[in-house]
């Protein structure tokens, strides 16, 4: 498994603005925010891409990640107006960091289609 910048954040070797942590999941503010609220929610185990998921094995993590996204959307007061959740996958999907992460974006009007 590759060691990414997110592994270093999980191990607290580099700083991040952590907004939630549990045994299995970490959430921190994106260093280059694309919206007033831009949080990354990641599993602590290294799963490179959404296409690497085995739901029988990892389903509990995805459940927890979506629960945390909803909790953080409420905490950051973007739940009522709405928000966007994004998993980029691979190069055509625009994924830069090969450690599974869910983007929680909110606080502004989103556009469709995405770029
Ligand atoms: P991707 O393009 O892979 O879906 O998203 C990776 C995200 O990680 C980008 O939005 C980028 O700004 C963010 N990112 C990359 N390096 C760091 C870092 O060192 N710290 C934090 N907080 N975010 C990072």
Short mmCIF file of N, CA and C and ligand atoms in Angstrom, two decimals:
data_model
loop_
_atom_site.label_atom_id
_atom_site.label_comp_id
_atom_site.label_asym_id
_atom_site.label_seq_id
_atom_site.Cartn_x
_atom_site.Cartn_y
_atom_site.Cartn_z
N UNK A 1 0.85 -1.21 0.00
CA UNK A 1 0.00 0.00 0.00
C UNK A 1 0.88 1.25 0.00
N UNK A 2 0.51 2.24 -0.77
CA UNK A 2 1.29 3.47 -0.82
C UNK A 2 1.09 4.32 0.43
N UNK A 3 2.15 5.05 0.76
CA UNK A 3 2.09 5.96 1.91
C UNK A 3 1.86 7.35 1.34
N UNK A 4 0.72 7.93 1.60
CA UNK A 4 0.37 9.23 1.03
C UNK A 4 0.48 10.32 2.09
N UNK A 5 0.26 11.54 1.66
CA UNK A 5 0.23 12.68 2.58
C UNK A 5 -0.84 12.47 3.66
N UNK A 6 -1.93 11.79 3.28
CA UNK A 6 -3.00 11.56 4.27
C UNK A 6 -2.56 10.56 5.35
N UNK A 7 -1.69 9.59 4.98
CA UNK A 7 -1.16 8.68 6.01
C UNK A 7 -0.37 9.47 7.04
N UNK A 8 0.38 10.46 6.56
CA UNK A 8 1.18 11.29 7.48
C UNK A 8 0.27 12.13 8.38
N UNK A 9 -0.85 12.59 7.84
CA UNK A 9 -1.82 13.34 8.66
C UNK A 9 -2.43 12.41 9.71
N UNK A 10 -2.76 11.18 9.32
CA UNK A 10 -3.34 10.20 10.26
C UNK A 10 -2.35 9.93 11.40
N UNK A 11 -1.08 9.81 11.05
CA UNK A 11 -0.05 9.52 12.07
C UNK A 11 0.39 10.77 12.82
N UNK A 12 -0.22 11.93 12.45
CA UNK A 12 0.09 13.24 13.09
C UNK A 12 1.54 13.64 12.84
N UNK A 13 2.10 13.19 11.73
CA UNK A 13 3.47 13.59 11.36
C UNK A 13 3.48 14.96 10.69
N UNK A 14 2.36 15.31 10.05
CA UNK A 14 2.21 16.68 9.54
C UNK A 14 0.88 17.23 10.05
N UNK A 15 0.81 18.54 10.25
CA UNK A 15 -0.38 19.11 10.86
C UNK A 15 -1.57 19.16 9.90
N UNK A 16 -2.74 19.13 10.48
CA UNK A 16 -3.97 19.34 9.72
C UNK A 16 -5.00 19.91 10.70
N UNK A 17 -5.97 20.61 10.15
CA UNK A 17 -7.04 21.18 10.98
C UNK A 17 -8.11 20.09 11.13
N UNK A 18 -7.93 19.25 12.13
CA UNK A 18 -8.80 18.09 12.33
C UNK A 18 -10.11 18.52 12.99
N UNK A 19 -11.22 18.13 12.38
CA UNK A 19 -12.53 18.53 12.91
C UNK A 19 -13.29 17.34 13.51
N UNK A 20 -12.83 16.13 13.25
CA UNK A 20 -13.47 14.94 13.83
C UNK A 20 -12.48 13.78 13.77
N UNK A 21 -12.49 12.98 14.83
CA UNK A 21 -11.66 11.76 14.81
C UNK A 21 -12.36 10.66 15.58
N UNK A 22 -12.36 9.46 15.00
CA UNK A 22 -12.84 8.27 15.70
C UNK A 22 -11.80 7.19 15.53
N UNK A 23 -12.10 6.01 16.02
CA UNK A 23 -11.15 4.89 15.88
C UNK A 23 -10.84 4.60 14.41
N UNK A 24 -11.85 4.76 13.54
CA UNK A 24 -11.70 4.32 12.15
C UNK A 24 -11.56 5.44 11.14
N UNK A 25 -11.97 6.65 11.51
CA UNK A 25 -12.14 7.72 10.52
C UNK A 25 -11.56 9.03 11.05
N UNK A 26 -11.02 9.83 10.10
CA UNK A 26 -10.50 11.16 10.43
C UNK A 26 -11.13 12.17 9.46
N UNK A 27 -11.43 13.36 9.95
CA UNK A 27 -11.95 14.43 9.08
C UNK A 27 -11.17 15.70 9.38
N UNK A 28 -10.74 16.37 8.30
CA UNK A 28 -9.94 17.59 8.46
C UNK A 28 -10.24 18.55 7.32
N UNK A 29 -9.93 19.83 7.55
CA UNK A 29 -10.22 20.85 6.53
C UNK A 29 -9.25 20.71 5.36
N UNK A 30 -9.78 20.86 4.14
CA UNK A 30 -8.94 20.81 2.94
C UNK A 30 -7.99 22.01 2.94
N UNK A 31 -6.74 21.77 2.57
CA UNK A 31 -5.72 22.83 2.59
C UNK A 31 -5.97 23.88 1.50
N UNK A 32 -6.71 23.50 0.48
CA UNK A 32 -7.01 24.40 -0.65
C UNK A 32 -8.52 24.40 -0.89
N UNK A 33 -9.26 25.06 0.03
CA UNK A 33 -10.72 24.92 0.02
C UNK A 33 -11.38 25.47 -1.24
N UNK A 34 -12.34 24.72 -1.75
CA UNK A 34 -13.09 25.10 -2.95
C UNK A 34 -14.48 25.64 -2.61
N UNK A 35 -14.73 25.81 -1.33
CA UNK A 35 -16.01 26.34 -0.86
C UNK A 35 -15.77 26.82 0.58
N UNK A 36 -16.66 27.66 1.11
CA UNK A 36 -16.46 28.13 2.49
C UNK A 36 -16.29 26.98 3.49
N UNK A 37 -17.00 25.89 3.29
CA UNK A 37 -16.76 24.66 4.07
C UNK A 37 -16.24 23.60 3.11
N UNK A 38 -15.05 23.10 3.35
CA UNK A 38 -14.47 22.03 2.52
C UNK A 38 -13.68 21.12 3.44
N UNK A 39 -14.28 19.98 3.73
CA UNK A 39 -13.72 19.01 4.68
C UNK A 39 -13.50 17.69 3.97
N UNK A 40 -12.38 17.04 4.30
CA UNK A 40 -12.09 15.71 3.76
C UNK A 40 -12.32 14.69 4.86
N UNK A 41 -13.04 13.63 4.52
CA UNK A 41 -13.35 12.57 5.50
C UNK A 41 -12.71 11.29 4.97
N UNK A 42 -11.82 10.71 5.77
CA UNK A 42 -11.03 9.58 5.28
C UNK A 42 -11.05 8.41 6.26
N UNK A 43 -10.95 7.18 5.71
CA UNK A 43 -10.74 6.04 6.61
C UNK A 43 -9.29 6.04 7.07
N UNK A 44 -9.04 5.53 8.27
CA UNK A 44 -7.65 5.48 8.74
C UNK A 44 -6.86 4.36 8.06
N UNK A 45 -7.55 3.32 7.61
CA UNK A 45 -6.82 2.30 6.86
C UNK A 45 -6.64 2.78 5.43
N UNK A 46 -5.59 2.30 4.78
CA UNK A 46 -5.25 2.76 3.43
C UNK A 46 -6.05 1.98 2.39
N UNK A 47 -7.03 2.67 1.83
CA UNK A 47 -7.77 2.16 0.67
C UNK A 47 -7.54 3.21 -0.40
N UNK A 48 -6.85 2.89 -1.51
CA UNK A 48 -6.47 3.95 -2.45
C UNK A 48 -7.67 4.64 -3.11
N UNK A 49 -8.61 3.85 -3.63
CA UNK A 49 -9.70 4.43 -4.44
C UNK A 49 -11.03 3.80 -4.08
N UNK A 50 -12.10 4.49 -4.47
CA UNK A 50 -13.43 3.92 -4.25
C UNK A 50 -13.58 2.59 -4.99
N UNK A 51 -12.86 2.45 -6.13
CA UNK A 51 -12.96 1.21 -6.90
C UNK A 51 -12.23 0.05 -6.21
N UNK A 52 -11.47 0.33 -5.16
CA UNK A 52 -10.81 -0.73 -4.39
C UNK A 52 -11.66 -1.23 -3.24
N UNK A 53 -12.85 -0.63 -3.07
CA UNK A 53 -13.69 -1.03 -1.93
C UNK A 53 -14.28 -2.42 -2.12
N UNK A 54 -14.24 -3.19 -1.05
CA UNK A 54 -15.01 -4.43 -0.97
C UNK A 54 -16.05 -4.17 0.12
N UNK A 55 -17.29 -3.98 -0.30
CA UNK A 55 -18.30 -3.52 0.66
C UNK A 55 -18.53 -4.52 1.80
N UNK A 56 -18.28 -5.82 1.53
CA UNK A 56 -18.45 -6.80 2.62
C UNK A 56 -17.43 -6.51 3.72
N UNK A 57 -16.23 -6.11 3.30
CA UNK A 57 -15.16 -5.83 4.26
C UNK A 57 -15.21 -4.40 4.78
N UNK A 58 -15.53 -3.45 3.87
CA UNK A 58 -15.38 -2.02 4.20
C UNK A 58 -16.70 -1.28 4.39
N UNK A 59 -17.81 -1.99 4.29
CA UNK A 59 -19.11 -1.33 4.36
C UNK A 59 -19.28 -0.48 5.62
N UNK A 60 -18.76 -0.99 6.75
CA UNK A 60 -18.91 -0.26 8.02
C UNK A 60 -18.21 1.10 7.94
N UNK A 61 -17.11 1.16 7.18
CA UNK A 61 -16.37 2.42 7.05
C UNK A 61 -17.16 3.44 6.24
N UNK A 62 -17.77 2.97 5.17
CA UNK A 62 -18.54 3.88 4.31
C UNK A 62 -19.76 4.39 5.08
N UNK A 63 -20.38 3.51 5.83
CA UNK A 63 -21.49 3.94 6.68
C UNK A 63 -21.03 5.03 7.64
N UNK A 64 -19.89 4.80 8.28
CA UNK A 64 -19.39 5.78 9.26
C UNK A 64 -19.03 7.10 8.57
N UNK A 65 -18.41 7.00 7.39
CA UNK A 65 -18.00 8.21 6.66
C UNK A 65 -19.23 9.06 6.30
N UNK A 66 -20.30 8.43 5.86
CA UNK A 66 -21.51 9.21 5.52
C UNK A 66 -22.20 9.75 6.77
N UNK A 67 -22.19 8.98 7.85
CA UNK A 67 -22.74 9.49 9.12
C UNK A 67 -21.98 10.74 9.57
N UNK A 68 -20.66 10.70 9.46
CA UNK A 68 -19.83 11.83 9.89
C UNK A 68 -20.06 13.03 8.96
N UNK A 69 -20.21 12.76 7.66
CA UNK A 69 -20.49 13.86 6.72
C UNK A 69 -21.78 14.58 7.13
N UNK A 70 -22.80 13.83 7.48
CA UNK A 70 -24.07 14.44 7.90
C UNK A 70 -23.91 15.19 9.21
N UNK A 71 -23.16 14.61 10.13
CA UNK A 71 -22.93 15.28 11.43
C UNK A 71 -22.17 16.59 11.20
N UNK A 72 -21.11 16.55 10.38
CA UNK A 72 -20.30 17.75 10.16
C UNK A 72 -21.08 18.81 9.38
N UNK A 73 -21.93 18.37 8.45
CA UNK A 73 -22.77 19.34 7.72
C UNK A 73 -23.66 20.09 8.70
N UNK A 74 -24.16 19.39 9.70
CA UNK A 74 -24.98 20.06 10.74
C UNK A 74 -24.10 20.96 11.60
N UNK A 75 -22.96 20.42 12.04
CA UNK A 75 -22.05 21.19 12.91
C UNK A 75 -21.61 22.50 12.23
N UNK A 76 -21.35 22.42 10.91
CA UNK A 76 -20.86 23.60 10.18
C UNK A 76 -22.00 24.39 9.54
N UNK A 77 -23.23 24.03 9.91
CA UNK A 77 -24.44 24.78 9.54
C UNK A 77 -24.63 24.93 8.03
N UNK A 78 -24.36 23.83 7.30
CA UNK A 78 -24.62 23.83 5.86
C UNK A 78 -25.68 22.80 5.50
N UNK A 79 -26.21 22.13 6.53
CA UNK A 79 -27.14 21.02 6.26
C UNK A 79 -28.45 21.52 5.66
N UNK A 80 -28.96 22.62 6.23
CA UNK A 80 -30.28 23.08 5.79
C UNK A 80 -30.26 23.61 4.36
N UNK A 81 -29.24 24.43 4.02
CA UNK A 81 -29.15 25.01 2.67
C UNK A 81 -28.69 23.99 1.64
N UNK A 82 -28.01 22.95 2.10
CA UNK A 82 -27.55 21.91 1.18
C UNK A 82 -26.04 21.93 1.02
N UNK A 83 -25.54 20.82 0.52
CA UNK A 83 -24.09 20.66 0.39
C UNK A 83 -23.81 19.62 -0.68
N UNK A 84 -22.52 19.41 -0.97
CA UNK A 84 -22.16 18.40 -1.97
C UNK A 84 -21.16 17.43 -1.37
N UNK A 85 -21.33 16.14 -1.69
CA UNK A 85 -20.38 15.09 -1.29
C UNK A 85 -19.77 14.52 -2.55
N UNK A 86 -18.44 14.41 -2.59
CA UNK A 86 -17.75 13.96 -3.81
C UNK A 86 -16.66 12.95 -3.45
N UNK A 87 -16.68 11.81 -4.16
CA UNK A 87 -15.52 10.91 -4.19
C UNK A 87 -14.93 11.02 -5.59
N UNK A 88 -13.74 11.58 -5.74
CA UNK A 88 -13.05 11.50 -7.02
C UNK A 88 -12.37 10.14 -7.10
N UNK A 89 -12.36 9.54 -8.31
CA UNK A 89 -11.75 8.21 -8.46
C UNK A 89 -10.85 8.19 -9.69
N UNK A 90 -9.54 8.00 -9.46
CA UNK A 90 -8.60 7.85 -10.57
C UNK A 90 -8.36 9.15 -11.31
N UNK A 91 -7.53 9.09 -12.36
CA UNK A 91 -7.08 10.34 -13.00
C UNK A 91 -8.22 11.04 -13.73
N UNK A 92 -9.07 10.32 -14.45
CA UNK A 92 -10.19 11.00 -15.12
C UNK A 92 -11.20 11.55 -14.11
N UNK A 93 -11.25 10.95 -12.95
CA UNK A 93 -12.13 11.44 -11.89
C UNK A 93 -11.55 12.62 -11.13
N UNK A 94 -10.28 12.95 -11.42
CA UNK A 94 -9.66 14.11 -10.77
C UNK A 94 -9.06 13.80 -9.41
N UNK A 95 -8.79 12.50 -9.14
CA UNK A 95 -8.22 12.13 -7.84
C UNK A 95 -6.72 12.38 -7.84
N UNK A 96 -6.27 13.16 -6.85
CA UNK A 96 -4.83 13.46 -6.74
C UNK A 96 -4.16 12.66 -5.64
N UNK A 97 -4.88 12.44 -4.55
CA UNK A 97 -4.31 11.71 -3.42
C UNK A 97 -4.92 10.32 -3.40
N UNK A 98 -4.04 9.30 -3.50
CA UNK A 98 -4.51 7.92 -3.61
C UNK A 98 -4.75 7.31 -2.22
N UNK A 99 -5.59 7.99 -1.49
CA UNK A 99 -6.11 7.47 -0.21
C UNK A 99 -7.57 7.91 -0.21
N UNK A 100 -8.46 6.94 -0.21
CA UNK A 100 -9.90 7.22 -0.31
C UNK A 100 -10.31 8.40 0.57
N UNK A 101 -11.05 9.35 -0.02
CA UNK A 101 -11.53 10.49 0.77
C UNK A 101 -12.82 11.02 0.20
N UNK A 102 -13.70 11.40 1.11
CA UNK A 102 -14.97 12.02 0.73
C UNK A 102 -14.84 13.53 0.96
N UNK A 103 -15.10 14.32 -0.11
CA UNK A 103 -15.12 15.77 0.03
C UNK A 103 -16.52 16.19 0.51
N UNK A 104 -16.57 16.99 1.57
CA UNK A 104 -17.81 17.65 2.01
C UNK A 104 -17.64 19.13 1.69
N UNK A 105 -18.49 19.61 0.78
CA UNK A 105 -18.40 21.00 0.31
C UNK A 105 -19.70 21.71 0.55
N UNK A 106 -19.62 22.94 1.07
CA UNK A 106 -20.85 23.69 1.27
C UNK A 106 -20.58 25.14 1.60
N UNK A 107 -21.67 25.88 1.76
CA UNK A 107 -21.56 27.30 2.09
C UNK A 107 -21.64 28.20 0.88
N UNK A 108 -21.84 27.62 -0.29
CA UNK A 108 -22.08 28.42 -1.50
C UNK A 108 -22.94 27.59 -2.46
N UNK A 109 -23.48 28.27 -3.48
CA UNK A 109 -24.27 27.57 -4.51
C UNK A 109 -23.33 26.74 -5.39
N UNK A 110 -23.58 25.45 -5.50
CA UNK A 110 -22.79 24.59 -6.38
C UNK A 110 -23.34 24.66 -7.81
N UNK A 111 -22.46 24.35 -8.76
CA UNK A 111 -22.86 24.35 -10.18
C UNK A 111 -22.93 22.92 -10.70
N UNK A 112 -23.67 22.73 -11.75
CA UNK A 112 -23.74 21.42 -12.44
C UNK A 112 -23.81 21.68 -13.94
N UNK A 113 -23.09 21.01 -14.81
CA UNK A 113 -22.19 19.89 -14.48
C UNK A 113 -20.90 20.36 -13.83
N UNK A 114 -20.25 19.44 -13.08
CA UNK A 114 -18.97 19.78 -12.44
C UNK A 114 -17.89 19.90 -13.51
N UNK A 115 -16.82 20.58 -13.23
CA UNK A 115 -15.72 20.78 -14.19
C UNK A 115 -14.89 19.52 -14.36
P1 LIG B 1 -8.57 14.71 -4.76
O1 LIG B 1 -8.22 15.62 -5.91
O2 LIG B 1 -7.57 13.60 -4.62
O3 LIG B 1 -9.98 14.22 -4.78
O4 LIG B 1 -8.49 15.61 -3.46
C1 LIG B 1 -7.34 15.75 -2.69
C2 LIG B 1 -7.56 16.94 -1.81
O5 LIG B 1 -6.59 16.93 -0.80
C3 LIG B 1 -7.43 18.30 -2.54
O6 LIG B 1 -8.64 19.01 -2.42
C4 LIG B 1 -6.26 18.97 -1.83
O7 LIG B 1 -6.45 20.36 -1.67
C5 LIG B 1 -6.21 18.24 -0.50
N1 LIG B 1 -4.88 18.16 0.08
C6 LIG B 1 -3.74 17.78 -0.53
N2 LIG B 1 -2.71 17.81 0.32
C7 LIG B 1 -3.22 18.20 1.51
C8 LIG B 1 -2.62 18.41 2.81
O8 LIG B 1 -1.43 18.25 3.03
N3 LIG B 1 -3.46 18.82 3.81
C9 LIG B 1 -4.80 19.01 3.60
N4 LIG B 1 -5.52 19.42 4.65
N5 LIG B 1 -5.39 18.82 2.41
C10 LIG B 1 -4.60 18.42 1.37
#
